[in-house]
C-alpha cells in the first residue's frame, strides 16, 4: 500500500487513460467527460478500469451539459458513503463522499466545471462550492474555474493584456466591469473560494508555490494551444479545506506534448502524505 494519496484533476474530452495511467491516481477529478455516457457509460468505465479499477461517478446528462464532470475513487483506499449532483443553472457539480476504512470523518471529493460564458453564474457556482465546506466538513475539489487567480502578484504566467486579446467572445466571457468602469479579468471565483483573512479553501498551487517553494506549481494550465486568447493562464485549480494543508506534499502542473494532444488544459497532480490525511480523518465532526 502506498504511503501517499495521489489526486489528479484534468479537463480533457474523451478517454485519456493513457496519459492518466502515468500518475496512478487514487482520486481522479475529471472535467470534460464528453460522450462518456454512451452505451451505458461504457467509456467512463473503460477509463476507470484502465486506471487500475477505480470506481467512477459522473454528473447526470442534460442537453446543455454534454461536457460532464466526474470523480473516480480507488476502492482500496476509500469506501464510498454517498454521491450527489449539486444542480446549478448550467453545469452540475459531481460530489462524492468517502471515508478511509475504520476512520470516522467523511472526506468530500468534488469535480466542477464553472460556466465558461457567464461571470455571474461563476459567482453563483463558486458560492455553491463553499457550502461543501460548511459545518466543518473536510473537502477536496478539482475545478476548471474558467477565470483567474485573485493574488496576481504570485502568479508566474505572462500578464494578460485584454487590449491585445483577439478573441472578442473570450473577452466578454472572461472579463467583468470593476468599480471604476473598466473591463478587468474575472477573479471573483478565486476570491470567493480562497480569498480573505479566513479563506474557506486553500489553493493547492498557491500553497505549493509560495510556502513549499515549488515554483512550477503556479504554471499556466489553460489555453495552452491557443494564440488568440492571450498567453496561457492558470485557470484550472485544486482547492481543499485548510485542515488538509499539512498533508500536502506537492502540486505539479503537467504540460507535455502528449497532454496537449488530448486537451488545451494541463494536468494537475497533487500528492498527500497518507498518515497525515488519516490523522485529519480520525476526528469525527
Coordinates of C-alpha atoms in Angstrom, one line a residue:
X1 CA 0.0 0.0 0.0
X2 CA 1.3 3.4 -0.9
X3 CA 2.3 5.9 1.8
X4 CA 0.8 8.8 -0.2
X5 CA -2.5 9.7 -1.8
X6 CA -2.2 10.9 -5.4
X7 CA -5.0 13.2 -6.6
X8 CA -5.3 14.2 -10.3
X9 CA -7.6 16.8 -11.8
X10 CA -7.9 17.4 -15.5
X11 CA -10.3 18.7 -18.1
X12 CA -9.9 16.5 -21.2
X13 CA -12.6 15.5 -23.6
X14 CA -12.9 11.8 -24.3
X15 CA -10.9 8.9 -22.8
X16 CA -7.4 9.9 -21.7
X17 CA -6.3 6.9 -19.7
X18 CA -3.0 6.6 -21.5
X19 CA -1.9 9.9 -20.0
X20 CA -3.6 9.5 -16.6
X21 CA -2.2 6.0 -16.0
X22 CA 1.3 7.5 -15.7
X23 CA 0.2 9.2 -12.5
X24 CA -1.6 6.2 -11.0
X25 CA -4.2 8.3 -9.3
X26 CA -6.1 7.2 -6.2
X27 CA -8.6 10.0 -6.8
X28 CA -9.4 11.4 -10.2
X29 CA -11.3 14.6 -10.5
X30 CA -12.4 14.8 -14.2
X31 CA -14.0 17.6 -16.2
X32 CA -14.9 17.3 -19.9
X33 CA -16.2 13.8 -20.0
X34 CA -17.8 14.3 -23.4
X35 CA -19.6 11.2 -24.7
X36 CA -18.7 9.1 -21.6
X37 CA -22.4 8.2 -21.1
X38 CA -22.8 6.4 -24.5
X39 CA -23.7 2.7 -24.4
X40 CA -24.3 2.5 -20.7
X41 CA -21.4 4.7 -19.6
X42 CA -19.0 2.4 -21.5
X43 CA -16.2 5.0 -22.0
X44 CA -16.5 6.1 -18.3
X45 CA -16.0 2.5 -17.1
X46 CA -13.2 1.8 -19.7
X47 CA -11.2 4.7 -18.3
X48 CA -11.8 3.7 -14.7
X49 CA -10.8 0.1 -15.4
X50 CA -7.7 1.2 -17.3
X51 CA -6.6 3.2 -14.2
X52 CA -6.4 0.1 -12.0
X53 CA -10.1 -0.5 -11.2
X54 CA -11.2 2.9 -10.0
X55 CA -14.9 3.3 -9.1
X56 CA -16.3 6.1 -11.4
X57 CA -19.1 8.6 -10.8
X58 CA -20.4 11.2 -13.3
X59 CA -22.9 14.0 -13.3
X60 CA -26.3 13.5 -14.8
X61 CA -26.6 14.4 -18.5
X62 CA -28.9 17.1 -19.8
X63 CA -29.0 18.7 -23.2
X64 CA -26.7 21.6 -22.3
X65 CA -24.3 19.7 -20.1
X66 CA -22.6 17.4 -22.6
X67 CA -19.2 18.0 -21.0
X68 CA -19.8 16.3 -17.8
X69 CA -17.7 16.2 -14.6
X70 CA -16.8 13.1 -12.7
X71 CA -15.0 11.6 -9.7
X72 CA -13.1 8.3 -9.7
X73 CA -12.1 6.6 -6.4
X74 CA -9.6 3.9 -5.6
X75 CA -11.7 1.4 -3.5
X76 CA -8.5 0.0 -1.9
X77 CA -8.1 3.4 -0.1
X78 CA -11.7 4.6 0.3
X79 CA -15.2 3.4 0.8
X80 CA -18.0 5.5 -0.7
X81 CA -20.7 6.7 1.6
X82 CA -22.7 9.0 -0.6
X83 CA -22.9 10.5 -4.0
X84 CA -24.9 13.5 -5.2
X85 CA -25.1 16.1 -8.0
X86 CA -25.3 19.7 -6.8
X87 CA -27.5 21.1 -9.6
X88 CA -27.0 24.6 -10.9
X89 CA -28.3 26.6 -13.8
X90 CA -25.6 25.5 -16.3
X91 CA -23.4 22.6 -15.1
X92 CA -23.9 20.3 -12.1
X93 CA -21.2 19.5 -9.7
X94 CA -20.1 15.9 -9.1
X95 CA -19.9 15.3 -5.3
X96 CA -18.8 12.0 -3.8
X97 CA -18.4 11.4 0.0
X98 CA -15.8 8.8 1.1
X99 CA -14.2 7.5 4.2
X100 CA -10.9 5.8 5.0
X101 CA -11.9 2.4 6.3
X102 CA -12.2 2.4 10.1
X103 CA -11.9 6.2 10.4
X104 CA -15.0 8.3 11.4
X105 CA -14.5 11.5 9.4
X106 CA -16.0 12.0 5.9
X107 CA -13.9 13.3 3.0
X108 CA -15.9 15.2 0.4
X109 CA -14.5 14.9 -3.1
X110 CA -15.8 17.2 -5.8
X111 CA -15.2 17.9 -9.5
X112 CA -16.6 21.1 -11.0
X113 CA -16.5 22.9 -14.3
X114 CA -17.6 26.5 -13.8
X115 CA -19.7 28.2 -16.6
X116 CA -17.4 29.3 -19.4
X117 CA -19.5 32.1 -20.7
X118 CA -21.1 33.9 -17.8
X119 CA -19.1 35.5 -15.0
X120 CA -22.2 36.0 -12.8
X121 CA -23.0 32.3 -13.0
X122 CA -19.5 31.5 -12.0
X123 CA -20.0 33.5 -8.8
X124 CA -23.1 31.5 -8.0
X125 CA -21.3 28.3 -8.7
X126 CA -18.3 29.3 -6.5
X127 CA -20.6 30.2 -3.6
X128 CA -22.3 26.8 -4.0
X129 CA -19.0 25.1 -3.7
X130 CA -18.4 26.9 -0.4
X131 CA -21.4 25.0 1.0
X132 CA -19.5 21.8 0.7
X133 CA -17.1 23.0 3.4
X134 CA -20.0 24.0 5.7
X135 CA -20.3 22.6 9.3
X136 CA -16.6 21.9 9.4
X137 CA -16.6 19.4 6.5
X138 CA -13.3 18.3 5.0
X139 CA -13.2 18.7 1.3
X140 CA -11.0 18.4 -1.8
X141 CA -12.2 19.9 -5.1
X142 CA -10.8 20.0 -8.6
X143 CA -12.1 22.9 -10.8
X144 CA -11.9 24.2 -14.3
X145 CA -12.6 27.7 -13.0
X146 CA -12.8 29.5 -16.4
X147 CA -11.5 32.5 -14.5
X148 CA -8.3 33.8 -12.9
X149 CA -6.4 33.8 -9.5
X150 CA -7.1 36.9 -7.4
X151 CA -3.5 37.1 -6.0
X152 CA -1.8 38.2 -9.2
X153 CA 1.5 39.1 -7.6
X154 CA 2.4 35.5 -7.0
X155 CA 1.4 34.2 -10.5
X156 CA 4.2 33.4 -13.0
X157 CA 2.1 33.4 -16.2
X158 CA 2.7 36.2 -18.6
X159 CA 0.5 39.2 -17.9
X160 CA -2.9 39.0 -19.7
X161 CA -3.5 42.3 -21.6
X162 CA -7.1 42.3 -22.7
X163 CA -6.5 45.0 -25.3
X164 CA -4.2 42.5 -27.1
X165 CA -6.7 39.6 -27.0
X166 CA -8.1 38.8 -30.4
X167 CA -10.9 36.6 -29.4
X168 CA -13.8 39.1 -28.7
X169 CA -16.1 36.4 -27.4
X170 CA -13.5 35.2 -24.9
X171 CA -13.1 38.8 -23.8
X172 CA -16.8 39.0 -23.0
X173 CA -16.8 35.6 -21.2
X174 CA -13.7 36.3 -19.0
X175 CA -13.9 39.9 -18.0
X176 CA -16.1 41.9 -15.6
X177 CA -16.6 45.7 -15.1
X178 CA -14.8 46.9 -12.0
X179 CA -15.9 49.8 -9.7
X180 CA -14.1 52.3 -12.0
X181 CA -16.0 51.2 -15.1
X182 CA -13.0 49.3 -16.6
X183 CA -13.0 45.8 -18.0
X184 CA -10.8 43.5 -15.9
X185 CA -10.1 39.8 -15.6
X186 CA -12.7 37.9 -13.7
X187 CA -11.1 36.8 -10.4
X188 CA -14.2 36.6 -8.3
X189 CA -14.5 32.8 -8.1
X190 CA -10.9 32.7 -6.7
X191 CA -11.7 35.4 -4.2
X192 CA -14.9 33.6 -3.1
X193 CA -13.1 30.3 -2.7
X194 CA -9.7 31.2 -1.4
X195 CA -9.7 34.9 -0.5
X196 CA -9.9 36.9 2.7
X197 CA -8.2 36.5 6.1
X198 CA -10.1 33.3 6.8
X199 CA -10.5 31.6 3.5
X200 CA -12.9 28.8 3.0
X201 CA -10.4 26.8 0.9
X202 CA -6.7 26.7 0.3
X203 CA -5.4 26.9 -3.3
X204 CA -3.1 24.0 -3.6
X205 CA -0.9 25.5 -6.3
X206 CA -0.6 28.8 -4.4
X207 CA 0.4 27.0 -1.2
X208 CA 2.9 24.8 -3.0
X209 CA 4.4 27.7 -4.8
X210 CA 4.6 30.2 -2.0
X211 CA 5.0 28.0 1.1
X212 CA 6.6 24.8 -0.2
X213 CA 8.8 26.6 -2.7
X214 CA 7.6 24.7 -5.7
X215 CA 7.6 27.4 -8.3
X216 CA 6.3 25.2 -11.2
X217 CA 3.1 24.6 -9.3
X218 CA 1.9 28.1 -10.4
X219 CA 2.4 27.4 -14.1
X220 CA -0.3 28.2 -16.6
X221 CA -2.9 25.5 -17.1
X222 CA -5.2 26.5 -19.9
X223 CA -5.4 28.0 -23.4
X224 CA -2.2 26.0 -24.0
X225 CA -2.7 25.7 -27.7
X226 CA -4.5 29.0 -28.4
X227 CA -2.8 32.1 -29.8
X228 CA -5.9 34.4 -29.8
X229 CA -6.7 34.4 -26.1
X230 CA -3.5 35.9 -24.8
X231 CA -0.8 34.0 -23.1
X232 CA -1.8 30.8 -21.3
X233 CA -3.1 31.4 -17.7
X234 CA -3.7 29.4 -14.5
X235 CA -7.5 28.8 -14.8
X236 CA -7.6 25.2 -13.5
X237 CA -7.3 24.9 -9.8
X238 CA -7.5 22.4 -7.0
X239 CA -8.6 23.5 -3.5
X240 CA -9.0 21.9 -0.2
X241 CA -10.2 22.8 3.3
X242 CA -7.4 24.2 5.4
X243 CA -7.3 21.1 7.6
X244 CA -5.7 19.1 4.8
X245 CA -2.9 21.6 4.1
X246 CA -0.4 20.0 6.4
X247 CA -0.7 16.8 4.4
X248 CA 0.1 18.3 1.0
X249 CA 3.4 17.2 -0.3
X250 CA 3.4 18.7 -3.8
X251 CA 1.3 20.1 -6.6
X252 CA 2.6 19.7 -10.1
X253 CA 1.3 21.1 -13.4
X254 CA 1.9 18.6 -16.2
X255 CA 2.1 20.3 -19.6
X256 CA 3.7 17.9 -22.1
X257 CA 3.2 17.4 -25.8
X258 CA 1.2 14.2 -25.0
X259 CA -1.1 16.2 -22.7
X260 CA -1.6 18.9 -25.4
X261 CA -2.6 16.2 -27.9
X262 CA -5.6 15.4 -25.6
X263 CA -6.5 18.8 -24.3
X264 CA -5.6 22.5 -24.1
X265 CA -5.6 22.1 -20.3
X266 CA -2.7 20.9 -18.2
X267 CA -2.9 18.0 -15.7
X268 CA -2.8 18.9 -12.0
X269 CA -1.2 16.2 -9.8
X270 CA -1.3 16.6 -6.1
X271 CA 0.4 14.3 -3.6
X272 CA -0.7 14.0 0.0
X273 CA 1.0 12.2 2.9
X274 CA -1.3 9.3 3.8
X275 CA -0.5 9.2 7.5
X276 CA -1.3 13.0 7.9
X277 CA -4.6 12.6 6.0
X278 CA -5.5 9.8 8.3
X279 CA -4.9 11.9 11.3
X280 CA -7.2 14.6 9.9
X281 CA -9.9 12.0 9.2
X282 CA -9.5 10.3 12.6
X283 CA -11.6 13.0 14.3
X284 CA -15.3 12.8 13.9
X285 CA -17.2 16.1 13.2

